[in-house]
Amino acid sequence: MAIHQIDPGLVPFQILDPEGNLVGEMPALSPERLLYFYRMMRLARAFSDRIIALQRQGRATTFGSLTGQEAATVGLAAPLQPQDWLATSYREIASLIVKGVPLSTLVYSFRGYTPPNWPAETRCLPYQIVIGTQIPHAVGLAMAAKIVGDPVVAVGVCGDGATSEGDFNEALNFAGVFRAPVVIIVQNNGWAISVPRHRQSAAPTLAARGIGFGVPSALVDGNDILAVYETVRQAVERARAGDGPTLIELLTYRLGSHTTADDANRYRDPAEVEAWRARDPIARLQKFLRRRDLLSEEQDEEIGASVLAEIDAAVREAEAMPPMAPDSFFDYVSASLPPRLQEQRAELLRFVTPSQQPGERH
Ligand SMILES: Cc1ncc(C[n+]2csc(CCOP(=O)(O)OP(=O)(O)O)c2C)c(N)n1
Ligand SMILES: [Mg+2]
């Protein structure tokens, strides 16, 4: 079992090798479920490409590429039940899609607005940009469930850079001491903007950080969706059974730039990127499915066309939604605005041109 080892070791857990060969025990997944995973990975990549294109056209705000991390992000959300919580950063948009957040809501958010119709019933927190803060949120949600006796698990996901934040370490310590029903997942994509993984921590692996907190951990090939799915499934089961938290490091790679405001060519060796391109997570599952006759060329093309059509419809819907008033974010700060924030709101409105005023207030 991947997650019960005390020493997470240096060899990542793998079920599919980069050529799509089965090198571990096949999890119990139907052909339909495997095809669903594949479609969601294709959707995630196409969605990321589309938002980046919209940003270049001035139709979307800054966006962080998801490319290369599709196995990690689809695989980590797939084992969750509807009642489970998911607290993520901006790099796990595919996880939110799998858990049920509509594409149009996400597109609207990348127009720069807080979606008024954020689907609370999906139990996904709005994605977090402040690095690492979602991990204490996940532990808090897990503790709340534990206190009231709900069989609910919370999953918190962050990047390699976030592991250096106090929030990450405090949350892991609290989870260990109080045996919170939480799974803390680190998407180690090699980089935190321009800071490489080896400048982030001297620990041999980020999974190894769990030992110091008494939290069992696992190191997983994050480009292998079957290994990601199976490890998270086991960790969620442990948490739900009352056996406490797990830390999981998913080894993956950010093939694109950090965001649309970054140019990774300025600090990354192209040879490193090429080496990781050869471990493309989508190609890996595609080869596996093709070899098993679970995906014909025709079906593959159909999937490509259908994800594009789905994204087109979501963009149309999101672009038809009215913009929000520039000061509407004050509505989400606290139940009632203290005088200082009331003053700040009034000051902001002095700088807003009348044409920006009649936006929707939700
Ligand atoms: C508290 C905080 N400090 C700094 C930043 C600026 N910042 C945005 S992304 C980022 C790097 C995060 O790297 P990592 O955790 O590895 O996540 P990745 O972007 O690679 O998914 C930083 C420092 C921030 N958003 N929040
Ligand atoms: Mg990173």
mmCIF file of C-alpha atoms and ligand atoms in Angstrom:
data_model
loop_
_atom_site.group_PDB
_atom_site.id
_atom_site.type_symbol
_atom_site.label_atom_id
_atom_site.label_comp_id
_atom_site.label_asym_id
_atom_site.label_seq_id
_atom_site.Cartn_x
_atom_site.Cartn_y
_atom_site.Cartn_z
ATOM 1 C CA MET A 1 0.000 0.000 0.000
ATOM 2 C CA ALA A 2 1.350 3.351 -0.973
ATOM 3 C CA ILE A 3 0.358 5.433 1.996
ATOM 4 C CA HIS A 4 1.203 3.354 5.044
ATOM 5 C CA GLN A 5 4.927 3.479 4.669
ATOM 6 C CA ILE A 6 6.649 5.454 7.420
ATOM 7 C CA ASP A 7 9.554 6.442 5.179
ATOM 8 C CA PRO A 8 8.064 7.799 1.960
ATOM 9 C CA GLY A 9 11.312 6.904 0.182
ATOM 10 C CA LEU A 10 12.657 8.393 -2.992
ATOM 11 C CA VAL A 11 10.927 6.185 -5.555
ATOM 12 C CA PRO A 12 7.508 7.506 -6.486
ATOM 13 C CA PHE A 13 4.578 5.101 -6.472
ATOM 14 C CA GLN A 14 3.589 4.240 -10.028
ATOM 15 C CA ILE A 15 0.973 2.093 -11.755
ATOM 16 C CA LEU A 16 1.467 3.270 -15.353
ATOM 17 C CA ASP A 17 4.955 3.952 -16.665
ATOM 18 C CA PRO A 18 5.532 6.859 -19.098
ATOM 19 C CA GLU A 19 4.914 4.496 -22.029
ATOM 20 C CA GLY A 20 1.497 3.589 -20.678
ATOM 21 C CA ASN A 21 2.541 0.104 -19.521
ATOM 22 C CA LEU A 22 0.918 -1.314 -16.418
ATOM 23 C CA VAL A 23 3.698 -1.694 -13.828
ATOM 24 C CA GLY A 24 1.519 -1.962 -10.709
ATOM 25 C CA GLU A 25 -1.811 -3.328 -9.601
ATOM 26 C CA MET A 26 -4.721 -2.031 -11.678
ATOM 27 C CA PRO A 27 -7.272 -0.172 -9.477
ATOM 28 C CA ALA A 28 -10.905 -1.249 -9.761
ATOM 29 C CA LEU A 29 -12.020 1.182 -12.487
ATOM 30 C CA SER A 30 -14.523 0.488 -15.261
ATOM 31 C CA PRO A 31 -13.678 1.307 -18.898
ATOM 32 C CA GLU A 32 -16.261 4.142 -18.717
ATOM 33 C CA ARG A 33 -14.537 5.616 -15.690
ATOM 34 C CA LEU A 34 -11.120 5.422 -17.385
ATOM 35 C CA LEU A 35 -12.541 7.192 -20.440
ATOM 36 C CA TYR A 36 -14.075 9.823 -18.150
ATOM 37 C CA PHE A 37 -10.616 10.457 -16.625
ATOM 38 C CA TYR A 38 -9.160 10.804 -20.117
ATOM 39 C CA ARG A 39 -11.877 13.199 -21.250
ATOM 40 C CA MET A 40 -11.474 15.367 -18.146
ATOM 41 C CA MET A 41 -7.718 15.587 -18.734
ATOM 42 C CA ARG A 42 -8.309 16.669 -22.344
ATOM 43 C CA LEU A 43 -10.899 19.178 -21.115
ATOM 44 C CA ALA A 44 -8.456 20.575 -18.549
ATOM 45 C CA ARG A 45 -5.729 21.161 -21.134
ATOM 46 C CA ALA A 46 -8.091 22.694 -23.676
ATOM 47 C CA PHE A 47 -9.631 24.907 -20.985
ATOM 48 C CA SER A 48 -6.196 26.177 -19.929
ATOM 49 C CA ASP A 49 -5.232 26.903 -23.547
ATOM 50 C CA ARG A 50 -8.506 28.755 -24.092
ATOM 51 C CA ILE A 51 -8.212 31.000 -21.034
ATOM 52 C CA ILE A 52 -4.637 31.863 -22.028
ATOM 53 C CA ALA A 53 -5.882 32.769 -25.531
ATOM 54 C CA LEU A 54 -8.672 34.898 -24.018
ATOM 55 C CA GLN A 55 -6.110 36.647 -21.802
ATOM 56 C CA ARG A 56 -4.009 37.483 -24.871
ATOM 57 C CA GLN A 57 -7.138 39.020 -26.434
ATOM 58 C CA GLY A 58 -7.875 41.112 -23.360
ATOM 59 C CA ARG A 59 -10.916 38.997 -22.482
ATOM 60 C CA ALA A 60 -9.483 37.332 -19.347
ATOM 61 C CA THR A 61 -7.232 38.235 -16.428
ATOM 62 C CA THR A 62 -3.927 36.644 -15.409
ATOM 63 C CA PHE A 63 -4.098 32.858 -15.638
ATOM 64 C CA GLY A 64 -1.759 30.081 -14.494
ATOM 65 C CA SER A 65 -1.265 27.307 -17.039
ATOM 66 C CA LEU A 66 -2.563 23.872 -16.062
ATOM 67 C CA THR A 67 -0.648 22.024 -18.790
ATOM 68 C CA GLY A 68 1.301 18.983 -17.601
ATOM 69 C CA GLN A 69 -0.618 18.670 -14.343
ATOM 70 C CA GLU A 70 -3.811 17.054 -15.643
ATOM 71 C CA ALA A 71 -3.236 13.578 -14.141
ATOM 72 C CA ALA A 72 -2.542 15.072 -10.723
ATOM 73 C CA THR A 73 -5.514 17.412 -10.679
ATOM 74 C CA VAL A 74 -8.134 15.120 -12.238
ATOM 75 C CA GLY A 75 -6.845 12.100 -10.308
ATOM 76 C CA LEU A 76 -6.915 13.780 -6.924
ATOM 77 C CA ALA A 77 -10.552 14.913 -7.217
ATOM 78 C CA ALA A 78 -11.934 11.685 -8.691
ATOM 79 C CA PRO A 79 -12.090 9.647 -5.438
ATOM 80 C CA LEU A 80 -13.986 12.339 -3.477
ATOM 81 C CA GLN A 81 -17.626 11.951 -2.462
ATOM 82 C CA PRO A 82 -20.115 14.828 -2.966
ATOM 83 C CA GLN A 83 -20.055 15.608 0.788
ATOM 84 C CA ASP A 84 -16.243 15.934 0.905
ATOM 85 C CA TRP A 85 -14.569 19.350 0.948
ATOM 86 C CA LEU A 86 -11.953 20.517 -1.520
ATOM 87 C CA ALA A 87 -9.739 23.563 -0.880
ATOM 88 C CA THR A 88 -7.321 24.364 -3.696
ATOM 89 C CA SER A 89 -5.093 26.964 -5.281
ATOM 90 C CA TYR A 90 -5.382 28.392 -8.806
ATOM 91 C CA ARG A 91 -3.421 25.398 -10.176
ATOM 92 C CA GLU A 92 -6.158 22.852 -9.463
ATOM 93 C CA ILE A 93 -8.917 24.207 -11.701
ATOM 94 C CA ALA A 94 -9.351 20.713 -13.208
ATOM 95 C CA SER A 95 -10.042 19.328 -9.720
ATOM 96 C CA LEU A 96 -12.844 21.878 -9.314
ATOM 97 C CA ILE A 97 -14.308 20.891 -12.692
ATOM 98 C CA VAL A 98 -14.290 17.210 -11.698
ATOM 99 C CA LYS A 99 -16.010 18.070 -8.396
ATOM 100 C CA GLY A 100 -18.772 19.885 -10.284
ATOM 101 C CA VAL A 101 -17.942 23.595 -10.546
ATOM 102 C CA PRO A 102 -19.436 24.679 -13.916
ATOM 103 C CA LEU A 103 -16.987 25.804 -16.615
ATOM 104 C CA SER A 104 -18.949 29.038 -17.118
ATOM 105 C CA THR A 105 -18.523 29.958 -13.435
ATOM 106 C CA LEU A 106 -14.770 29.481 -13.793
ATOM 107 C CA VAL A 107 -14.583 31.460 -17.035
ATOM 108 C CA TYR A 108 -16.508 34.286 -15.350
ATOM 109 C CA SER A 109 -13.993 34.209 -12.490
ATOM 110 C CA PHE A 110 -11.178 34.624 -15.020
ATOM 111 C CA ARG A 111 -12.935 37.719 -16.339
ATOM 112 C CA GLY A 112 -11.931 39.046 -12.920
ATOM 113 C CA TYR A 113 -15.197 38.701 -11.033
ATOM 114 C CA THR A 114 -16.191 36.781 -7.923
ATOM 115 C CA PRO A 115 -18.907 34.515 -9.287
ATOM 116 C CA PRO A 116 -22.132 35.394 -7.445
ATOM 117 C CA ASN A 117 -23.409 31.906 -8.187
ATOM 118 C CA TRP A 118 -20.416 29.990 -6.833
ATOM 119 C CA PRO A 119 -21.889 26.484 -6.357
ATOM 120 C CA ALA A 120 -21.634 25.968 -2.606
ATOM 121 C CA GLU A 121 -23.214 22.526 -2.982
ATOM 122 C CA THR A 122 -20.041 21.237 -4.701
ATOM 123 C CA ARG A 123 -18.212 21.789 -1.413
ATOM 124 C CA CYS A 124 -15.325 23.383 -3.293
ATOM 125 C CA LEU A 125 -13.937 26.539 -1.729
ATOM 126 C CA PRO A 126 -13.244 29.293 -4.262
ATOM 127 C CA TYR A 127 -9.634 28.740 -5.428
ATOM 128 C CA GLN A 128 -7.050 30.479 -3.319
ATOM 129 C CA ILE A 129 -4.357 32.804 -4.664
ATOM 130 C CA VAL A 130 -2.720 33.642 -1.332
ATOM 131 C CA ILE A 131 -0.144 30.874 -1.148
ATOM 132 C CA GLY A 132 -0.816 28.080 1.359
ATOM 133 C CA THR A 133 -3.818 29.591 3.143
ATOM 134 C CA GLN A 134 -6.197 26.903 1.886
ATOM 135 C CA ILE A 135 -4.407 24.208 3.916
ATOM 136 C CA PRO A 136 -5.512 25.517 7.346
ATOM 137 C CA HIS A 137 -8.981 25.997 5.787
ATOM 138 C CA ALA A 138 -9.040 22.306 4.818
ATOM 139 C CA VAL A 139 -7.882 21.219 8.282
ATOM 140 C CA GLY A 140 -10.533 23.463 9.863
ATOM 141 C CA LEU A 141 -13.275 21.966 7.690
ATOM 142 C CA ALA A 142 -12.054 18.475 8.576
ATOM 143 C CA MET A 143 -12.066 19.285 12.304
ATOM 144 C CA ALA A 144 -15.587 20.732 12.083
ATOM 145 C CA ALA A 145 -16.785 17.495 10.469
ATOM 146 C CA LYS A 146 -15.005 15.418 13.096
ATOM 147 C CA ILE A 147 -16.483 17.424 15.983
ATOM 148 C CA VAL A 148 -20.061 17.019 14.759
ATOM 149 C CA GLY A 149 -19.469 13.396 13.759
ATOM 150 C CA ASP A 150 -20.062 13.765 9.998
ATOM 151 C CA PRO A 151 -18.249 11.154 7.875
ATOM 152 C CA VAL A 152 -16.814 13.959 5.760
ATOM 153 C CA VAL A 153 -13.229 14.260 4.539
ATOM 154 C CA ALA A 154 -11.492 17.501 3.568
ATOM 155 C CA VAL A 155 -8.767 17.687 0.942
ATOM 156 C CA GLY A 156 -6.347 20.609 0.807
ATOM 157 C CA VAL A 157 -4.043 21.038 -2.186
ATOM 158 C CA CYS A 158 -1.076 23.368 -2.601
ATOM 159 C CA GLY A 159 2.164 23.708 -4.548
ATOM 160 C CA ASP A 160 5.778 22.907 -3.667
ATOM 161 C CA GLY A 161 6.439 26.573 -2.906
ATOM 162 C CA ALA A 162 3.559 26.659 -0.427
ATOM 163 C CA THR A 163 5.292 24.040 1.755
ATOM 164 C CA SER A 164 7.667 26.775 2.938
ATOM 165 C CA GLU A 165 4.807 28.866 4.297
ATOM 166 C CA GLY A 166 3.903 28.877 7.981
ATOM 167 C CA ASP A 167 0.297 28.070 7.077
ATOM 168 C CA PHE A 168 1.285 24.718 5.547
ATOM 169 C CA ASN A 169 3.404 23.673 8.522
ATOM 170 C CA GLU A 170 0.932 24.875 11.143
ATOM 171 C CA ALA A 171 -1.915 23.065 9.406
ATOM 172 C CA LEU A 172 0.076 19.833 9.121
ATOM 173 C CA ASN A 173 1.026 20.003 12.799
ATOM 174 C CA PHE A 174 -2.562 20.637 13.886
ATOM 175 C CA ALA A 175 -3.861 17.841 11.642
ATOM 176 C CA GLY A 176 -1.339 15.391 13.122
ATOM 177 C CA VAL A 177 -2.026 16.267 16.756
ATOM 178 C CA PHE A 178 -5.824 16.241 16.441
ATOM 179 C CA ARG A 179 -6.027 13.441 13.840
ATOM 180 C CA ALA A 180 -8.079 15.564 11.487
ATOM 181 C CA PRO A 181 -9.886 13.674 8.680
ATOM 182 C CA VAL A 182 -7.894 15.535 6.054
ATOM 183 C CA VAL A 183 -5.722 14.707 3.059
ATOM 184 C CA ILE A 184 -3.042 17.288 2.345
ATOM 185 C CA ILE A 185 -1.742 17.106 -1.196
ATOM 186 C CA VAL A 186 1.326 18.878 -2.573
ATOM 187 C CA GLN A 187 1.458 19.281 -6.317
ATOM 188 C CA ASN A 188 5.222 19.449 -6.718
ATOM 189 C CA ASN A 189 5.498 20.886 -10.221
ATOM 190 C CA GLY A 190 9.207 21.627 -9.891
ATOM 191 C CA TRP A 191 8.902 25.394 -9.669
ATOM 192 C CA ALA A 192 7.450 28.209 -7.574
ATOM 193 C CA ILE A 193 7.466 30.912 -10.254
ATOM 194 C CA SER A 194 11.274 31.068 -10.860
ATOM 195 C CA VAL A 195 12.353 29.269 -7.660
ATOM 196 C CA PRO A 196 13.297 25.639 -8.364
ATOM 197 C CA ARG A 197 12.291 22.816 -6.040
ATOM 198 C CA HIS A 198 15.832 22.354 -4.668
ATOM 199 C CA ARG A 199 15.818 25.931 -3.332
ATOM 200 C CA GLN A 200 12.518 25.343 -1.563
ATOM 201 C CA SER A 201 13.578 22.725 1.025
ATOM 202 C CA ALA A 202 16.613 20.589 1.853
ATOM 203 C CA ALA A 203 14.278 17.674 2.614
ATOM 204 C CA PRO A 204 14.915 14.834 0.124
ATOM 205 C CA THR A 205 11.223 14.792 -0.751
ATOM 206 C CA LEU A 206 8.340 17.022 0.293
ATOM 207 C CA ALA A 207 6.469 13.878 1.367
ATOM 208 C CA ALA A 208 9.261 13.410 3.927
ATOM 209 C CA ARG A 209 8.021 16.534 5.711
ATOM 210 C CA GLY A 210 5.148 14.397 7.059
ATOM 211 C CA ILE A 211 7.443 12.308 9.279
ATOM 212 C CA GLY A 212 8.317 15.274 11.468
ATOM 213 C CA PHE A 213 4.629 15.909 12.089
ATOM 214 C CA GLY A 214 3.753 12.254 12.695
ATOM 215 C CA VAL A 215 1.616 12.272 9.548
ATOM 216 C CA PRO A 216 1.875 9.227 7.219
ATOM 217 C CA SER A 217 2.873 10.241 3.741
ATOM 218 C CA ALA A 218 3.347 9.020 0.214
ATOM 219 C CA LEU A 219 5.415 10.047 -2.793
ATOM 220 C CA VAL A 220 3.536 9.476 -6.036
ATOM 221 C CA ASP A 221 4.208 9.861 -9.756
ATOM 222 C CA GLY A 222 1.855 12.782 -10.349
ATOM 223 C CA ASN A 223 1.791 12.205 -14.110
ATOM 224 C CA ASP A 224 0.285 8.752 -13.597
ATOM 225 C CA ILE A 225 -3.444 9.228 -13.074
ATOM 226 C CA LEU A 226 -3.973 5.677 -11.833
ATOM 227 C CA ALA A 227 -1.321 6.069 -9.097
ATOM 228 C CA VAL A 228 -2.731 9.468 -8.089
ATOM 229 C CA TYR A 229 -6.301 8.166 -7.994
ATOM 230 C CA GLU A 230 -5.427 5.041 -6.010
ATOM 231 C CA THR A 231 -3.270 6.827 -3.437
ATOM 232 C CA VAL A 232 -5.809 9.589 -2.804
ATOM 233 C CA ARG A 233 -8.598 7.000 -2.646
ATOM 234 C CA GLN A 234 -6.749 5.109 0.103
ATOM 235 C CA ALA A 235 -5.956 8.314 1.999
ATOM 236 C CA VAL A 236 -9.595 9.475 1.837
ATOM 237 C CA GLU A 237 -10.720 6.055 3.071
ATOM 238 C CA ARG A 238 -8.251 6.226 5.995
ATOM 239 C CA ALA A 239 -9.494 9.679 6.950
ATOM 240 C CA ARG A 240 -13.146 8.633 6.732
ATOM 241 C CA ALA A 241 -12.459 5.569 8.876
ATOM 242 C CA GLY A 242 -11.065 7.803 11.647
ATOM 243 C CA ASP A 243 -7.418 6.932 11.020
ATOM 244 C CA GLY A 244 -6.295 10.557 10.648
ATOM 245 C CA PRO A 245 -4.484 12.696 8.094
ATOM 246 C CA THR A 246 -2.206 11.794 5.188
ATOM 247 C CA LEU A 247 0.301 13.917 3.286
ATOM 248 C CA ILE A 248 0.731 13.119 -0.405
ATOM 249 C CA GLU A 249 3.380 14.560 -2.720
ATOM 250 C CA LEU A 250 2.498 14.357 -6.402
ATOM 251 C CA LEU A 251 5.614 14.648 -8.556
ATOM 252 C CA THR A 252 4.654 16.497 -11.709
ATOM 253 C CA TYR A 253 5.840 19.395 -13.837
ATOM 254 C CA ARG A 254 4.540 22.779 -14.927
ATOM 255 C CA LEU A 255 5.091 22.608 -18.687
ATOM 256 C CA GLY A 256 3.950 26.195 -19.245
ATOM 257 C CA SER A 257 4.982 29.494 -17.722
ATOM 258 C CA HIS A 258 3.893 30.266 -14.159
ATOM 259 C CA THR A 259 1.125 32.556 -15.431
ATOM 260 C CA THR A 260 0.337 34.751 -18.410
ATOM 261 C CA ALA A 261 2.444 37.408 -16.610
ATOM 262 C CA ASP A 262 5.566 35.206 -16.670
ATOM 263 C CA ASP A 263 8.090 33.980 -19.266
ATOM 264 C CA ALA A 264 9.652 30.732 -18.030
ATOM 265 C CA ASN A 265 12.229 30.797 -20.854
ATOM 266 C CA ARG A 266 14.063 33.429 -18.841
ATOM 267 C CA TYR A 267 14.970 31.039 -16.023
ATOM 268 C CA ARG A 268 14.402 27.445 -17.178
ATOM 269 C CA ASP A 269 16.580 25.098 -19.183
ATOM 270 C CA PRO A 270 14.596 24.015 -22.280
ATOM 271 C CA ALA A 271 16.143 20.521 -21.957
ATOM 272 C CA GLU A 272 14.400 20.086 -18.603
ATOM 273 C CA VAL A 273 11.063 21.039 -20.153
ATOM 274 C CA GLU A 274 11.585 18.626 -23.052
ATOM 275 C CA ALA A 275 12.428 15.759 -20.668
ATOM 276 C CA TRP A 276 9.133 16.341 -18.880
ATOM 277 C CA ARG A 277 7.202 16.731 -22.122
ATOM 278 C CA ALA A 278 8.145 13.106 -22.820
ATOM 279 C CA ARG A 279 6.292 12.192 -19.608
ATOM 280 C CA ASP A 280 3.067 13.879 -20.724
ATOM 281 C CA PRO A 281 0.273 12.587 -18.482
ATOM 282 C CA ILE A 282 -2.404 12.681 -21.196
ATOM 283 C CA ALA A 283 -0.288 10.745 -23.701
ATOM 284 C CA ARG A 284 0.422 8.163 -20.999
ATOM 285 C CA LEU A 285 -3.242 7.329 -20.383
ATOM 286 C CA GLN A 286 -3.983 7.568 -24.105
ATOM 287 C CA LYS A 287 -1.347 4.904 -24.893
ATOM 288 C CA PHE A 288 -2.726 2.658 -22.164
ATOM 289 C CA LEU A 289 -6.323 2.995 -23.423
ATOM 290 C CA ARG A 290 -5.344 2.507 -27.054
ATOM 291 C CA ARG A 291 -3.346 -0.618 -26.275
ATOM 292 C CA ARG A 292 -6.313 -2.088 -24.418
ATOM 293 C CA ASP A 293 -8.702 -1.216 -27.257
ATOM 294 C CA LEU A 294 -10.663 1.084 -24.963
ATOM 295 C CA LEU A 295 -10.195 4.176 -27.140
ATOM 296 C CA SER A 296 -10.430 4.214 -30.929
ATOM 297 C CA GLU A 297 -8.891 6.971 -33.034
ATOM 298 C CA GLU A 298 -12.409 8.064 -33.942
ATOM 299 C CA GLN A 299 -13.493 8.252 -30.299
ATOM 300 C CA ASP A 300 -10.355 10.199 -29.479
ATOM 301 C CA GLU A 301 -11.181 12.811 -32.129
ATOM 302 C CA GLU A 302 -14.757 12.964 -30.918
ATOM 303 C CA ILE A 303 -13.558 13.674 -27.364
ATOM 304 C CA GLY A 304 -11.316 16.477 -28.662
ATOM 305 C CA ALA A 305 -14.219 18.084 -30.541
ATOM 306 C CA SER A 306 -16.696 17.700 -27.683
ATOM 307 C CA VAL A 307 -14.436 19.335 -25.077
ATOM 308 C CA LEU A 308 -13.911 22.305 -27.403
ATOM 309 C CA ALA A 309 -17.674 22.642 -27.926
ATOM 310 C CA GLU A 310 -18.224 22.508 -24.161
ATOM 311 C CA ILE A 311 -15.649 25.250 -23.596
ATOM 312 C CA ASP A 312 -17.109 27.410 -26.412
ATOM 313 C CA ALA A 313 -20.542 27.224 -24.782
ATOM 314 C CA ALA A 314 -19.114 28.100 -21.351
ATOM 315 C CA VAL A 315 -17.236 31.124 -22.728
ATOM 316 C CA ARG A 316 -20.385 32.361 -24.493
ATOM 317 C CA GLU A 317 -22.375 31.986 -21.279
ATOM 318 C CA ALA A 318 -19.727 33.682 -19.099
ATOM 319 C CA GLU A 319 -19.292 36.577 -21.536
ATOM 320 C CA ALA A 320 -23.052 37.159 -21.550
ATOM 321 C CA MET A 321 -23.084 37.528 -17.758
ATOM 322 C CA PRO A 322 -23.145 41.152 -16.559
ATOM 323 C CA PRO A 323 -19.961 42.566 -15.053
ATOM 324 C CA MET A 324 -19.949 43.170 -11.325
ATOM 325 C CA ALA A 325 -19.736 46.614 -9.748
ATOM 326 C CA PRO A 326 -16.078 47.562 -9.106
ATOM 327 C CA ASP A 327 -16.711 47.900 -5.371
ATOM 328 C CA SER A 328 -18.661 44.646 -5.038
ATOM 329 C CA PHE A 329 -15.730 42.828 -3.457
ATOM 330 C CA PHE A 330 -16.420 44.792 -0.275
ATOM 331 C CA ASP A 331 -19.634 42.769 -0.016
ATOM 332 C CA TYR A 332 -17.623 39.593 0.640
ATOM 333 C CA VAL A 333 -15.261 40.894 3.322
ATOM 334 C CA SER A 334 -17.520 40.681 6.358
ATOM 335 C CA ALA A 335 -21.222 40.480 7.213
ATOM 336 C CA SER A 336 -21.352 44.214 7.966
ATOM 337 C CA LEU A 337 -18.693 46.707 6.893
ATOM 338 C CA PRO A 338 -16.723 48.392 9.685
ATOM 339 C CA PRO A 339 -16.340 52.197 9.322
ATOM 340 C CA ARG A 340 -12.799 51.954 7.961
ATOM 341 C CA LEU A 341 -13.866 49.713 5.083
ATOM 342 C CA GLN A 342 -16.910 51.903 4.452
ATOM 343 C CA GLU A 343 -14.486 54.803 3.987
ATOM 344 C CA GLN A 344 -12.315 52.746 1.655
ATOM 345 C CA ARG A 345 -15.347 51.781 -0.401
ATOM 346 C CA ALA A 346 -16.374 55.435 -0.732
ATOM 347 C CA GLU A 347 -12.825 56.366 -1.709
ATOM 348 C CA LEU A 348 -12.691 53.656 -4.375
ATOM 349 C CA LEU A 349 -15.985 54.875 -5.859
ATOM 350 C CA ARG A 350 -14.491 58.354 -6.247
ATOM 351 C CA PHE A 351 -12.014 56.854 -8.757
ATOM 352 C CA VAL A 352 -14.600 54.864 -10.690
ATOM 353 C CA THR A 353 -15.924 56.502 -13.845
ATOM 354 C CA PRO A 354 -19.728 56.766 -14.104
ATOM 355 C CA SER A 355 -19.775 54.244 -16.975
ATOM 356 C CA GLN A 356 -18.340 51.650 -14.586
ATOM 357 C CA GLN A 357 -20.934 52.397 -11.938
ATOM 358 C CA PRO A 358 -24.047 50.548 -13.084
ATOM 359 C CA GLY A 359 -22.510 47.084 -12.829
ATOM 360 C CA GLU A 360 -24.421 44.318 -11.148
ATOM 361 C CA ARG A 361 -24.228 44.078 -7.400
ATOM 362 C CA HIS A 362 -24.888 40.560 -6.150
HETATM 363 C C1 LIG B 1 1.390 34.573 0.586
HETATM 364 C C2 LIG B 1 1.807 34.793 -0.835
HETATM 365 N N1 LIG B 1 3.092 35.107 -1.097
HETATM 366 C C3 LIG B 1 3.492 35.291 -2.372
HETATM 367 C C4 LIG B 1 2.604 35.194 -3.405
HETATM 368 C C5 LIG B 1 3.055 35.401 -4.854
HETATM 369 N N2 LIG B 1 3.077 34.087 -5.525
HETATM 370 C C6 LIG B 1 2.099 33.728 -6.372
HETATM 371 S S1 LIG B 1 2.317 32.194 -6.982
HETATM 372 C C7 LIG B 1 3.748 31.979 -6.124
HETATM 373 C C8 LIG B 1 4.534 30.698 -6.241
HETATM 374 C C9 LIG B 1 3.800 29.507 -5.739
HETATM 375 O O1 LIG B 1 4.503 28.334 -6.043
HETATM 376 P P1 LIG B 1 3.927 26.914 -5.719
HETATM 377 O O2 LIG B 1 3.405 26.869 -4.322
HETATM 378 O O3 LIG B 1 4.972 25.922 -6.080
HETATM 379 O O4 LIG B 1 2.655 26.806 -6.669
HETATM 380 P P2 LIG B 1 2.589 26.743 -8.279
HETATM 381 O O5 LIG B 1 2.354 28.138 -8.758
HETATM 382 O O6 LIG B 1 3.872 26.180 -8.766
HETATM 383 O O7 LIG B 1 1.433 25.858 -8.560
HETATM 384 C C10 LIG B 1 4.033 33.120 -5.373
HETATM 385 C C11 LIG B 1 5.242 33.268 -4.527
HETATM 386 C C12 LIG B 1 1.262 34.886 -3.092
HETATM 387 N N3 LIG B 1 0.332 34.745 -4.049
HETATM 388 N N4 LIG B 1 0.899 34.685 -1.806
HETATM 389 MG MG MG B 2 5.147 24.808 -7.811
#
